[in-house]
Amino acid sequence: MFQLPFPVRDSNATNGNKDLGDLPEWDLSDLYTAPDAPELATDLDWLETECASFAADYEGRLAGLDAAELLTCVQRNEAINTRAGRIMSYAGLRYYQQTTDADRAKFLSDLQEKITNFTTPLVFFTLELNRVEDDRLAAHFSANADLARYKPVFDRIRAMKPYQLSDELEKFLHDLGVVGDAWEKLFDETIAGLEFNVDGDELGIEGTLNLLTDPDRAKREAAARELARVFDENVKTFARVHNTQTKEKEVIDRWRDMPSAQTGRHLSNDVEPEVVEALRNAVTAAYPKLSHRYYELKRKWLGLDRMQVWDRNAPLPLEEPRTIAWDDAREMVMTAYEGFDPRMAEIATPFFDRGWIDAGVKPGKAPGAFAHPTVTEVHPYVMLNYLGKPRDVMTLAHELGHGVHQVLAADQGEMLSHTPLTLAETASVFGEMLTFRRMLDNATSQSQRKVLLAGKVEDMINTVIRQIAFYDFECKLHDARRGGELTPEDIGALWMSVQGESLGPAFDFMDGYENFWCYIPHFIHSPFYVYAYAFGDGLVNALYAVYEENPDGFQDKYFDMLRAGGSKHHKELLAPFGLDASDPKFWDKGLGMISGLIDELEAME
C-alpha cells in the first residue's frame, strides 16, 4: 500500500521558483499515463479477480502446502502486492502534487477503498502463516532454496504472532484502515490549505517556515508569530486528529496485548527495544555537550543575550545569503556522489533526466520532501520543495540517497526490497555527508568553512537531538492519551516539556510555541517514525568514520549493504564494517563526530 517517508527538516523552502532555472516535474507515465488509462482499469480488474482467486485457492490450506506450493503461494501474494502498490503509488504521488485538488483527493480515496475491499480476503495469509509449526517451516526452507530467500519476510510476519487477533477481527481492522487514512488526509489537506500573512505577503506553510531562516531577525519573528497565530486558530482540528489517531492506536494495541505503544514500530523496524532505548539514552545524555553547547555558541555569534525560537535556524551573521540554481545544486551533489564511486552517480543520473524528481514549490503541493520507491518493477520518485538554499541542496542529496538505495534494493523483489526505517535512512544521510564533505573541501576561506561546519552541526542537531525530542514527545503523548481525551493545552504542555530540555538554557520560548507540534506529519502518518532519523545519523557517522579510517574496499561493502534491502538484520549488515548497533558504545561513536565538529567551531573563536 502507499505510504510515504517524511522529511526530517522542518523548514526547507520558500514560495516562488525565481532564478532557479528549469525545475523538473514528475512524469508519472511509467506508472500510468492518466487516471483513466486502460492499463489502470485492467490492473484493477486483475487485482479484484486475483485476490478472490488467491483466497479461494489457499484459505484454510497454508499449513498443508509443501515447499513448492508454498513458494507459488508467496509469489502470487507478491504479485498482488506489486500491482496494488503500483496503483496506489500513482494515485498517491499524483495527489501529493496538489493535495487541495478535490478530484485528486477523491481519486486516491476511491482507489484506496477499492483495494482495501479487494485485499480483505487476503488477511488470512499472515494469520495462517503464523500457525504453521516452526519445524515444518524450517523443513520447507531446507527443501527449497527459492522459498528460503523469503525467510526474513516470514520472520518479520511471525514476529507479530504473539499479538495476532482472530481472523474475523483482523479482517475487521483491515477494512477499518480507510477510516484512519481519512484522518491522515484531513491533516494533509488542512496543512496544505493553511494561509499565512507575513508583512503583507500571502504564504503557504513552506514559505512561512522558510522565513525562520531569513537573515532579518524581525522577519523571522514575524513569521514565527504568524505561525503561532494560524496554528492557534486551527489547534482544535489538529488536537482532534491527534486524539483520534492516538486513541485508535491505543485500542488496537490493547486488543493485540502489545506491551507498549512503541512495540509495533520496533517490530516493523526489525529492531530490538533495548537498542532504541540505548540510542535514546545516549542522545538525551549528550544534550549538554551537543545542542546546549552549540546554541550557546550561536547565541554569541548572533550577539544576543537570549535566543528565541525564531533564532534556532537563523543564518550566521558572516553568512552571505545566496541562491543556488537547480543546475548548480545538481552539479554539487553529483560531483560528491561521483567522487565516492562512479556507480553512485550513474544510478542517480536518471532521476534528473527522466522526470523522476518534482522539485518546485506549487500551490497545494505537499510540504517537505520524500523519496517514494513505488514498486520494484518501476523506479522511485523524489519530491522536493526546492528554492535554492544551501539546506535545499542537502535535502536533494538526502532524498537522492534514498532513491539510489531503493534502486539498488529493487533486485530483491517486492517483499524483500523494503528496508526497515532504521536502515532506510542510511544512504540518504550518507549522501548528505558526502555532499557536505565535498563542499567543506572546496571552502576557500575560514568563514566559509565555519558556515559549512555550523550548517552541518545544525542539520545533525535537527536529525538527532530534535528527532529524539520528538520521539519523547510522542511517547508522552500516547501514554497520556491512555488516561483520556487531551486538550490542546495538554498536548502543548507535553510538547514544551521536551523543548527546553533538548534545546538548552540559551532559549526563551514565545507564547504560541506550545502549538508547534501541530504541523509535524510524522506524528500522524507514522507514529514513532522519528527515531529512525537519529538511528540513521548515528549509523552513518559510525560508517563514515570507518570509511575515513580504512577506505580500501569500503565502496563494495557499502553497495552490498544497500542491495540487501530488507533481506538482512542490522547486525548482519553492519558486521562487515566491524560495527554493532546493539553495543551502547556504538552510539557514542556517532555522537562523538557531532561533538568533534562543535570542538572545531569552538577552536575558531
Coordinates of C-alpha atoms in Angstrom, one line a residue:
M1 CA 0.0 0.0 0.0
F2 CA 1.0 3.6 -0.5
Q3 CA 3.0 5.1 2.4
L4 CA 5.4 7.9 2.3
P5 CA 8.5 8.5 4.3
F6 CA 8.5 12.1 5.6
P7 CA 11.3 14.6 5.8
V8 CA 13.4 15.4 8.9
R9 CA 13.7 19.1 8.2
D10 CA 11.0 21.5 9.5
S11 CA 12.0 24.4 7.2
N12 CA 13.4 24.0 3.8
A13 CA 11.6 26.0 1.2
T14 CA 10.1 29.3 0.2
N15 CA 7.4 30.5 -2.1
G16 CA 8.2 31.0 -5.8
N17 CA 10.8 29.5 -8.1
K18 CA 12.6 32.7 -9.2
D19 CA 16.1 32.5 -10.7
L20 CA 16.4 28.8 -10.0
G21 CA 16.5 27.5 -13.6
D22 CA 14.3 24.8 -15.1
L23 CA 13.0 22.8 -12.2
P24 CA 12.0 19.3 -13.1
E25 CA 8.5 17.9 -12.7
W26 CA 7.3 14.3 -12.3
D27 CA 6.5 12.2 -15.3
L28 CA 4.2 9.6 -13.7
S29 CA 3.6 7.8 -17.0
D30 CA 6.0 5.0 -16.1
L31 CA 3.2 4.0 -13.6
Y32 CA 0.2 5.0 -15.6
T33 CA -0.4 7.6 -18.4
A34 CA -3.6 9.0 -16.9
P35 CA -6.3 8.4 -14.3
D36 CA -8.5 6.9 -17.0
A37 CA -5.7 4.9 -18.6
P38 CA -7.0 1.5 -19.8
E39 CA -3.9 -0.2 -18.2
L40 CA -5.1 1.1 -14.8
A41 CA -8.6 -0.3 -15.4
T42 CA -7.1 -3.6 -16.5
D43 CA -4.9 -3.8 -13.4
L44 CA -7.8 -3.1 -11.1
D45 CA -9.8 -5.9 -12.7
W46 CA -6.9 -8.3 -12.5
L47 CA -6.4 -7.4 -8.8
E48 CA -10.0 -8.0 -7.9
T49 CA -10.1 -11.3 -9.7
E50 CA -6.7 -12.5 -8.4
C51 CA -7.4 -11.6 -4.8
A52 CA -10.6 -13.6 -4.9
S53 CA -8.8 -16.5 -6.7
F54 CA -5.9 -16.4 -4.2
A55 CA -8.3 -16.7 -1.2
A56 CA -10.3 -19.5 -2.9
D57 CA -7.1 -21.4 -3.6
Y58 CA -5.3 -21.1 -0.3
E59 CA -7.5 -20.1 2.6
G60 CA -7.5 -22.8 5.2
R61 CA -4.8 -24.7 3.3
L62 CA -1.5 -23.0 4.1
A63 CA -0.4 -25.4 6.8
G64 CA -0.8 -28.3 4.4
L65 CA 1.2 -27.0 1.5
D66 CA 4.5 -28.5 0.5
A67 CA 7.6 -26.3 -0.1
A68 CA 7.0 -25.8 -3.8
E69 CA 3.3 -25.0 -3.3
L70 CA 4.1 -22.5 -0.5
L71 CA 6.6 -20.8 -2.8
T72 CA 4.0 -20.4 -5.5
C73 CA 1.6 -19.0 -2.9
V74 CA 4.2 -16.5 -1.7
Q75 CA 5.0 -15.4 -5.3
R76 CA 1.3 -14.9 -6.1
N77 CA 1.0 -12.8 -3.0
E78 CA 4.0 -10.8 -4.0
A79 CA 2.5 -10.2 -7.5
I80 CA -0.7 -8.9 -5.8
N81 CA 1.3 -6.5 -3.6
T82 CA 3.2 -5.3 -6.6
R83 CA 0.0 -4.5 -8.6
A84 CA -1.7 -2.8 -5.7
G85 CA 1.5 -0.9 -4.9
R86 CA 1.7 0.4 -8.4
I87 CA -1.9 1.6 -8.4
M88 CA -1.6 3.3 -5.1
S89 CA 1.8 4.9 -5.8
Y90 CA 0.3 6.5 -8.9
A91 CA -2.8 7.8 -7.1
G92 CA -0.7 8.9 -4.1
L93 CA 2.0 10.7 -6.0
R94 CA -0.5 12.5 -8.1
Y95 CA -2.4 13.6 -5.0
Y96 CA 0.8 14.9 -3.3
Q97 CA 1.5 17.1 -6.3
Q98 CA -1.7 19.0 -5.5
T99 CA -3.4 18.0 -2.2
T100 CA -6.0 20.7 -2.4
D101 CA -7.4 19.3 -5.7
A102 CA -10.8 17.6 -4.9
D103 CA -10.6 15.3 -7.9
R104 CA -7.2 14.0 -7.0
A105 CA -8.2 13.5 -3.4
K106 CA -11.3 11.6 -4.5
F107 CA -9.3 9.5 -6.9
L108 CA -6.9 8.5 -4.2
S109 CA -9.7 7.8 -1.7
D110 CA -11.8 5.7 -4.2
L111 CA -8.8 3.6 -5.1
Q112 CA -7.8 3.1 -1.5
E113 CA -11.3 1.8 -0.7
K114 CA -11.4 -0.5 -3.8
I115 CA -8.0 -2.0 -3.0
T116 CA -8.9 -2.4 0.7
N117 CA -12.1 -4.3 -0.3
F118 CA -10.2 -6.4 -2.9
T119 CA -7.4 -7.4 -0.4
T120 CA -9.6 -8.0 2.7
P121 CA -10.0 -11.7 1.7
L122 CA -6.1 -12.0 1.8
V123 CA -5.9 -11.2 5.6
F124 CA -5.8 -15.0 6.2
F125 CA -2.4 -15.2 4.6
T126 CA -0.3 -13.9 7.5
L127 CA -2.7 -15.3 10.1
E128 CA -2.4 -18.9 8.8
L129 CA 1.3 -18.5 8.1
N130 CA 1.8 -17.8 11.8
R131 CA 0.0 -21.1 12.7
V132 CA 2.5 -23.2 10.7
E133 CA 4.7 -25.1 13.0
D134 CA 8.3 -23.8 13.3
D135 CA 9.8 -27.3 12.4
R136 CA 7.6 -27.6 9.3
L137 CA 8.6 -24.2 8.0
A138 CA 12.3 -24.9 8.7
A139 CA 12.0 -28.1 6.7
H140 CA 10.4 -26.2 3.8
F141 CA 13.3 -23.7 3.8
S142 CA 15.8 -26.6 3.8
A143 CA 14.0 -28.3 0.9
N144 CA 13.6 -25.2 -1.3
A145 CA 16.3 -22.5 -1.7
D146 CA 13.9 -20.2 -3.6
L147 CA 11.5 -20.3 -0.7
A148 CA 14.3 -19.8 1.8
R149 CA 15.1 -16.5 0.2
Y150 CA 11.8 -15.2 1.8
K151 CA 12.8 -16.3 5.3
P152 CA 13.4 -12.7 6.5
V153 CA 9.9 -11.8 5.4
F154 CA 8.5 -14.8 7.2
D155 CA 10.5 -13.9 10.3
R156 CA 9.0 -10.4 10.4
I157 CA 5.5 -11.7 9.9
R158 CA 5.9 -14.3 12.6
A159 CA 7.2 -11.6 15.0
M160 CA 3.6 -10.4 15.1
K161 CA 2.4 -13.9 16.1
P162 CA 2.0 -13.1 19.9
Y163 CA -0.1 -10.1 19.0
Q164 CA -2.4 -11.7 16.4
L165 CA -6.1 -11.5 16.8
S166 CA -8.8 -13.8 15.4
D167 CA -9.3 -14.0 11.7
E168 CA -12.6 -12.0 11.9
L169 CA -11.1 -9.2 14.0
E170 CA -8.1 -9.0 11.7
K171 CA -10.4 -8.6 8.7
F172 CA -12.4 -6.0 10.5
L173 CA -9.3 -4.0 11.3
H174 CA -8.1 -4.3 7.7
D175 CA -11.4 -2.8 6.5
L176 CA -11.4 -0.1 9.1
G177 CA -8.0 1.1 7.9
V178 CA -9.6 3.5 5.4
V179 CA -11.1 5.4 8.4
G180 CA -7.6 6.1 9.8
D181 CA -6.5 7.1 6.3
A182 CA -9.3 9.7 6.2
W183 CA -7.8 11.4 9.3
E184 CA -4.4 11.5 7.7
K185 CA -5.9 13.1 4.6
L186 CA -7.7 15.7 6.8
F187 CA -4.3 16.5 8.4
D188 CA -2.6 16.8 5.0
E189 CA -5.3 18.9 3.4
T190 CA -5.6 21.2 6.5
I191 CA -1.8 21.8 6.5
A192 CA -1.6 22.4 2.7
G193 CA -4.6 24.8 2.9
L194 CA -3.2 27.0 5.7
E195 CA -2.7 30.6 4.7
F196 CA -0.2 33.0 6.4
N197 CA 0.3 36.7 6.0
V198 CA 3.8 38.0 6.8
D199 CA 4.4 41.7 6.3
G200 CA 1.7 41.7 3.6
D201 CA 2.9 38.6 1.8
E202 CA 0.4 35.7 1.5
L203 CA 2.3 32.5 2.0
G204 CA 1.7 28.8 2.5
I205 CA 3.3 26.8 5.3
E206 CA 6.5 26.1 3.4
G207 CA 7.1 29.7 2.6
T208 CA 6.4 30.8 6.2
L209 CA 8.6 28.1 7.7
N210 CA 11.4 29.1 5.4
L211 CA 11.3 32.7 6.8
L212 CA 12.6 31.2 10.0
T213 CA 16.0 31.0 8.2
D214 CA 15.8 34.7 7.0
P215 CA 18.9 36.9 7.8
D216 CA 16.5 39.6 9.1
R217 CA 15.6 38.8 12.7
A218 CA 12.4 41.0 12.5
K219 CA 11.3 38.9 9.5
R220 CA 12.0 35.7 11.4
E221 CA 10.0 36.9 14.4
A222 CA 7.1 38.0 12.3
A223 CA 7.0 34.5 10.6
A224 CA 7.1 32.7 14.0
R225 CA 4.3 34.8 15.4
E226 CA 2.2 34.3 12.3
L227 CA 2.8 30.6 12.5
A228 CA 1.7 30.7 16.2
R229 CA -1.4 32.7 15.3
V230 CA -2.6 30.4 12.5
F231 CA -1.8 27.2 14.5
D232 CA -3.8 28.6 17.4
E233 CA -6.8 29.2 15.0
N234 CA -6.6 25.6 13.9
V235 CA -5.3 23.9 17.0
K236 CA -8.7 22.3 17.8
T237 CA -8.7 20.5 14.5
F238 CA -5.1 19.3 15.0
A239 CA -5.9 18.2 18.5
R240 CA -8.9 16.2 17.3
V241 CA -6.8 14.5 14.7
H242 CA -4.0 13.6 17.2
N243 CA -6.6 12.4 19.8
T244 CA -8.3 10.2 17.3
Q245 CA -5.2 8.7 15.9
T246 CA -3.6 8.0 19.2
K247 CA -6.8 6.6 20.6
E248 CA -7.3 4.3 17.6
K249 CA -3.7 3.1 18.1
E250 CA -4.3 2.6 21.8
V251 CA -7.4 0.5 21.2
I252 CA -5.6 -1.7 18.6
D253 CA -2.5 -2.1 20.7
R254 CA -4.7 -3.0 23.8
W255 CA -6.6 -5.7 21.8
R256 CA -3.3 -7.0 20.5
D257 CA -1.9 -7.0 24.0
M258 CA 1.2 -5.1 22.9
P259 CA 3.4 -4.1 25.9
S260 CA 3.9 -0.5 24.7
A261 CA 2.7 2.0 22.1
Q262 CA 6.2 1.7 20.5
T263 CA 6.2 -2.1 20.1
G264 CA 4.6 -2.1 16.7
R265 CA 7.1 0.3 15.3
H266 CA 10.0 -1.6 16.8
L267 CA 8.7 -4.8 15.2
S268 CA 8.2 -3.2 11.8
N269 CA 11.7 -1.8 12.0
D270 CA 13.2 -5.2 12.9
V271 CA 15.0 -3.6 15.8
E272 CA 15.1 -4.6 19.5
P273 CA 13.5 -2.2 22.0
E274 CA 16.7 -2.1 24.1
V275 CA 18.7 -0.9 21.0
V276 CA 16.3 2.0 20.6
E277 CA 16.4 2.7 24.3
A278 CA 20.2 2.8 24.2
L279 CA 20.0 5.2 21.4
R280 CA 17.5 7.4 23.2
N281 CA 19.5 7.4 26.4
A282 CA 22.8 8.2 24.6
V283 CA 21.3 11.2 22.8
T284 CA 19.5 12.7 25.8
A285 CA 22.6 12.3 27.9
A286 CA 24.5 14.2 25.2
Y287 CA 22.2 17.2 25.1
P288 CA 24.5 19.3 27.2
K289 CA 27.6 18.7 25.1
L290 CA 25.8 18.9 21.7
S291 CA 22.8 21.1 21.3
H292 CA 23.2 23.1 24.6
R293 CA 26.9 23.8 23.7
Y294 CA 26.2 24.6 20.1
Y295 CA 23.3 27.0 20.7
E296 CA 25.4 28.9 23.3
L297 CA 28.0 29.4 20.6
K298 CA 25.3 30.5 18.2
R299 CA 23.8 32.9 20.8
K300 CA 27.2 34.7 21.0
W301 CA 27.6 34.7 17.2
L302 CA 24.2 36.4 16.8
G303 CA 25.1 38.9 19.5
L304 CA 22.0 38.0 21.7
D305 CA 21.5 37.9 25.4
R306 CA 18.8 35.2 24.9
M307 CA 17.8 33.1 21.9
Q308 CA 14.2 32.9 20.8
V309 CA 12.7 30.1 18.8
W310 CA 12.9 32.1 15.7
D311 CA 16.7 32.2 16.1
R312 CA 17.2 28.5 16.0
N313 CA 17.7 28.2 12.3
A314 CA 18.9 31.8 11.7
P315 CA 21.9 32.1 9.3
L316 CA 25.2 33.2 10.9
P317 CA 26.0 37.0 10.6
L318 CA 29.0 36.2 8.4
E319 CA 27.0 34.0 6.1
E320 CA 26.4 35.6 2.7
P321 CA 22.8 34.9 1.5
R322 CA 22.9 33.1 -1.7
T323 CA 20.5 31.3 -4.0
I324 CA 21.8 28.1 -5.6
A325 CA 20.3 27.4 -9.1
W326 CA 19.0 23.9 -9.8
D327 CA 21.8 23.0 -12.2
D328 CA 24.4 24.1 -9.7
A329 CA 22.7 22.0 -7.0
R330 CA 22.7 19.0 -9.3
E331 CA 26.4 19.5 -10.0
M332 CA 27.3 19.8 -6.3
V333 CA 25.5 16.6 -5.4
M334 CA 26.5 14.6 -8.4
T335 CA 30.2 15.6 -8.1
A336 CA 30.1 14.4 -4.5
Y337 CA 28.4 11.1 -5.5
E338 CA 30.9 10.6 -8.4
G339 CA 33.8 11.3 -6.1
F340 CA 32.7 8.5 -3.7
D341 CA 32.0 6.0 -6.5
P342 CA 31.0 6.5 -10.2
R343 CA 28.4 3.8 -9.8
M344 CA 26.5 6.0 -7.4
A345 CA 26.4 8.9 -9.8
E346 CA 25.3 6.6 -12.6
I347 CA 22.3 5.3 -10.6
A348 CA 21.4 8.9 -9.7
T349 CA 21.5 10.4 -13.2
P350 CA 18.1 9.2 -14.4
F351 CA 16.3 10.9 -11.6
F352 CA 17.3 14.2 -13.2
D353 CA 16.9 13.2 -16.8
R354 CA 13.7 11.1 -16.9
G355 CA 11.2 13.0 -14.8
W356 CA 11.7 11.2 -11.5
I357 CA 12.0 14.4 -9.5
D358 CA 9.3 17.0 -8.8
A359 CA 11.3 20.0 -7.4
G360 CA 9.4 23.2 -7.5
V361 CA 7.1 24.8 -4.9
K362 CA 3.5 24.9 -6.2
P363 CA 0.1 25.8 -4.7
G364 CA -1.4 22.9 -2.9
K365 CA 1.7 20.7 -3.2
A366 CA 2.6 18.7 -0.1
P367 CA 5.3 20.3 2.1
G368 CA 8.7 18.9 2.7
A369 CA 10.5 16.2 0.8
F370 CA 10.5 12.5 0.3
A371 CA 11.6 9.6 -1.9
H372 CA 9.0 7.0 -2.7
P373 CA 10.1 3.6 -4.0
T374 CA 6.8 2.8 -5.8
V375 CA 7.3 -0.8 -6.8
T376 CA 10.4 -2.7 -7.8
E377 CA 9.3 -3.2 -11.4
V378 CA 9.2 0.6 -12.0
H379 CA 11.5 3.1 -10.1
P380 CA 11.5 5.6 -7.2
Y381 CA 10.2 9.2 -7.4
V382 CA 11.7 12.1 -5.4
M383 CA 9.7 15.1 -4.2
L384 CA 11.3 18.3 -3.1
N385 CA 10.2 21.9 -2.4
Y386 CA 13.4 23.4 -3.9
L387 CA 14.2 27.1 -3.6
G388 CA 17.9 27.4 -3.7
K389 CA 19.0 27.5 -0.1
P390 CA 22.2 25.5 0.9
R391 CA 19.9 23.3 3.0
D392 CA 17.8 22.5 -0.1
V393 CA 21.0 21.2 -1.7
M394 CA 21.4 18.9 1.3
T395 CA 17.8 17.8 1.0
L396 CA 18.4 16.9 -2.6
A397 CA 21.5 14.9 -1.5
H398 CA 19.4 13.2 1.2
E399 CA 16.4 12.2 -0.9
L400 CA 18.6 11.2 -3.9
G401 CA 20.4 8.9 -1.5
H402 CA 17.1 7.3 -0.7
G403 CA 16.5 6.9 -4.4
V404 CA 19.8 5.2 -5.0
H405 CA 19.2 2.8 -2.1
Q406 CA 15.7 2.0 -3.5
V407 CA 17.1 1.3 -7.0
L408 CA 19.8 -1.0 -5.6
A409 CA 17.4 -2.9 -3.4
A410 CA 14.8 -3.4 -6.1
D411 CA 16.5 -6.6 -7.3
Q412 CA 15.4 -8.2 -4.0
G413 CA 11.8 -8.2 -5.3
E414 CA 8.7 -6.6 -3.8
M415 CA 8.6 -8.4 -0.4
L416 CA 12.4 -8.2 0.4
S417 CA 13.3 -4.8 -1.0
H418 CA 11.7 -2.6 1.6
T419 CA 14.3 -1.6 4.2
P420 CA 13.3 -1.1 7.9
L421 CA 13.1 2.6 8.7
T422 CA 16.1 2.4 11.0
L423 CA 18.3 1.4 8.0
A424 CA 16.3 3.2 5.3
E425 CA 18.0 6.5 6.4
T426 CA 21.5 5.1 5.8
A427 CA 22.0 6.0 2.2
S428 CA 20.2 9.3 2.5
V429 CA 22.3 10.6 5.4
F430 CA 25.4 9.2 3.8
G431 CA 24.6 11.1 0.6
E432 CA 24.3 14.3 2.7
M433 CA 27.7 13.5 4.4
L434 CA 29.4 13.1 1.0
T435 CA 28.0 16.3 -0.2
F436 CA 28.9 18.2 2.9
R437 CA 32.5 16.9 2.9
R438 CA 32.9 17.9 -0.8
M439 CA 31.6 21.4 0.0
L440 CA 33.9 21.6 3.0
D441 CA 37.0 20.5 1.0
N442 CA 36.1 23.3 -1.6
A443 CA 35.8 26.0 1.0
T444 CA 38.1 28.9 0.1
S445 CA 38.1 30.8 3.4
Q446 CA 37.9 30.3 7.2
S447 CA 34.5 32.0 7.2
Q448 CA 33.1 29.7 4.5
R449 CA 34.4 26.7 6.5
K450 CA 32.8 28.0 9.7
V451 CA 29.4 28.5 7.9
L452 CA 29.5 25.0 6.4
L453 CA 30.5 23.4 9.8
A454 CA 27.8 25.3 11.6
G455 CA 25.2 24.3 9.0
K456 CA 26.2 20.6 9.3
V457 CA 26.0 20.7 13.1
E458 CA 22.6 22.3 12.9
D459 CA 21.4 19.6 10.4
M460 CA 22.8 16.9 12.8
I461 CA 21.0 18.5 15.7
N462 CA 17.8 18.6 13.7
T463 CA 18.3 15.0 12.7
V464 CA 19.4 13.5 16.1
I465 CA 18.6 15.8 19.0
R466 CA 15.3 17.2 17.7
Q467 CA 14.1 13.9 16.4
I468 CA 14.7 12.1 19.8
A469 CA 12.9 15.0 21.5
F470 CA 10.0 14.4 19.0
Y471 CA 10.2 10.7 20.0
D472 CA 10.0 11.6 23.7
F473 CA 7.0 13.8 22.9
E474 CA 5.2 11.0 21.1
C475 CA 6.0 8.6 24.0
K476 CA 4.4 11.1 26.4
L477 CA 1.5 11.8 24.1
H478 CA 0.5 8.2 23.6
D479 CA 1.0 7.5 27.3
A480 CA -1.2 10.5 28.4
R481 CA -3.9 9.7 25.8
R482 CA -4.4 6.3 27.6
G483 CA -5.7 8.3 30.5
G484 CA -8.4 10.2 28.5
E485 CA -9.0 12.9 26.0
L486 CA -6.2 15.5 25.7
T487 CA -7.0 19.2 25.3
P488 CA -4.8 21.4 23.0
E489 CA -3.3 22.8 26.3
D490 CA -2.5 19.2 27.5
I491 CA -0.7 18.4 24.2
G492 CA 1.1 21.8 24.3
A493 CA 2.4 21.1 27.8
L494 CA 3.8 17.8 26.7
W495 CA 5.5 19.5 23.7
M496 CA 7.1 22.2 25.9
S497 CA 8.3 19.6 28.3
V498 CA 10.8 18.2 25.7
Q499 CA 11.7 21.5 24.0
G500 CA 13.6 23.3 26.8
E501 CA 15.4 20.0 27.8
S502 CA 16.6 19.4 24.2
L503 CA 17.4 22.9 23.1
G504 CA 19.0 24.1 26.3
P505 CA 19.3 27.1 28.5
A506 CA 20.2 29.6 25.7
F507 CA 16.5 29.8 24.7
D508 CA 13.3 31.6 25.7
F509 CA 10.0 30.4 24.2
M510 CA 7.4 32.8 22.9
D511 CA 3.7 32.4 23.7
G512 CA 2.2 30.2 21.0
Y513 CA 5.2 27.9 20.6
E514 CA 3.4 25.3 22.6
N515 CA 1.3 24.6 19.5
F516 CA 4.2 24.0 17.1
W517 CA 3.6 20.2 17.3
C518 CA 0.6 20.8 15.0
Y519 CA 2.4 20.6 11.7
I520 CA 4.8 17.7 12.1
P521 CA 3.5 15.0 9.7
H522 CA 5.4 12.1 11.3
F523 CA 3.1 12.0 14.4
I524 CA 0.1 11.4 12.2
H525 CA 1.3 9.3 9.3
S526 CA 4.0 7.1 11.1
P527 CA 3.9 7.1 14.9
F528 CA 7.4 6.8 16.4
Y529 CA 9.0 7.0 12.9
V530 CA 11.2 9.8 14.1
Y531 CA 13.8 7.8 16.0
A532 CA 14.8 6.3 12.7
Y533 CA 16.4 9.6 11.7
A534 CA 18.6 9.6 14.8
F535 CA 19.4 5.9 14.3
G536 CA 20.4 6.6 10.6
D537 CA 22.5 9.6 11.5
G538 CA 24.4 7.7 14.2
L539 CA 24.8 4.7 11.9
V540 CA 26.2 6.9 9.1
N541 CA 28.5 8.8 11.4
A542 CA 30.0 5.5 12.5
L543 CA 30.1 4.2 8.9
Y544 CA 31.8 7.4 7.7
A545 CA 34.4 7.1 10.5
V546 CA 35.2 3.5 9.2
Y547 CA 35.4 4.9 5.6
E548 CA 37.9 7.6 6.7
E549 CA 40.0 5.2 8.7
N550 CA 40.1 2.5 6.0
P551 CA 38.7 3.4 2.6
D552 CA 40.0 0.3 0.8
G553 CA 37.1 -1.9 -0.3
F554 CA 34.6 0.2 1.6
Q555 CA 32.5 1.1 -1.5
D556 CA 31.9 -2.5 -2.4
K557 CA 30.8 -3.4 1.1
Y558 CA 28.6 -0.3 1.1
F559 CA 26.8 -1.2 -2.1
D560 CA 26.3 -4.7 -0.9
M561 CA 24.6 -3.3 2.2
L562 CA 22.3 -1.2 0.1
R563 CA 21.5 -4.0 -2.3
A564 CA 20.4 -6.2 0.6
G565 CA 17.3 -4.1 1.1
G566 CA 15.2 -5.7 3.8
S567 CA 16.8 -9.2 3.5
K568 CA 19.1 -8.9 6.4
H569 CA 19.0 -7.7 10.1
H570 CA 21.1 -4.7 11.1
K571 CA 23.6 -6.9 12.9
E572 CA 24.3 -8.8 9.6
L573 CA 24.5 -5.6 7.6
L574 CA 26.9 -3.8 9.9
A575 CA 29.2 -6.8 10.7
P576 CA 31.4 -6.4 7.5
F577 CA 32.2 -2.9 8.8
G578 CA 33.1 -4.1 12.3
L579 CA 30.1 -2.2 13.8
D580 CA 27.3 -3.4 16.1
A581 CA 24.3 -1.2 16.9
S582 CA 23.4 -3.3 19.9
D583 CA 26.6 -2.1 21.6
P584 CA 25.7 1.1 23.6
K585 CA 29.2 2.5 22.8
F586 CA 28.2 2.4 19.1
W587 CA 26.0 5.5 19.6
D588 CA 28.7 7.3 21.4
K589 CA 30.9 6.9 18.3
G590 CA 28.3 8.6 16.2
L591 CA 27.6 11.4 18.7
G592 CA 31.3 11.9 19.0
M593 CA 31.5 13.0 15.4
I594 CA 29.0 15.8 16.1
S595 CA 30.9 16.8 19.3
G596 CA 34.1 16.9 17.2
L597 CA 32.6 19.4 14.7
I598 CA 31.5 21.6 17.6
D599 CA 35.0 21.4 19.0
E600 CA 36.3 22.7 15.7
L601 CA 33.8 25.5 15.8
E602 CA 34.9 26.5 19.3
A603 CA 38.5 26.4 18.3
M604 CA 37.7 29.1 15.6
E605 CA 36.6 31.5 18.3

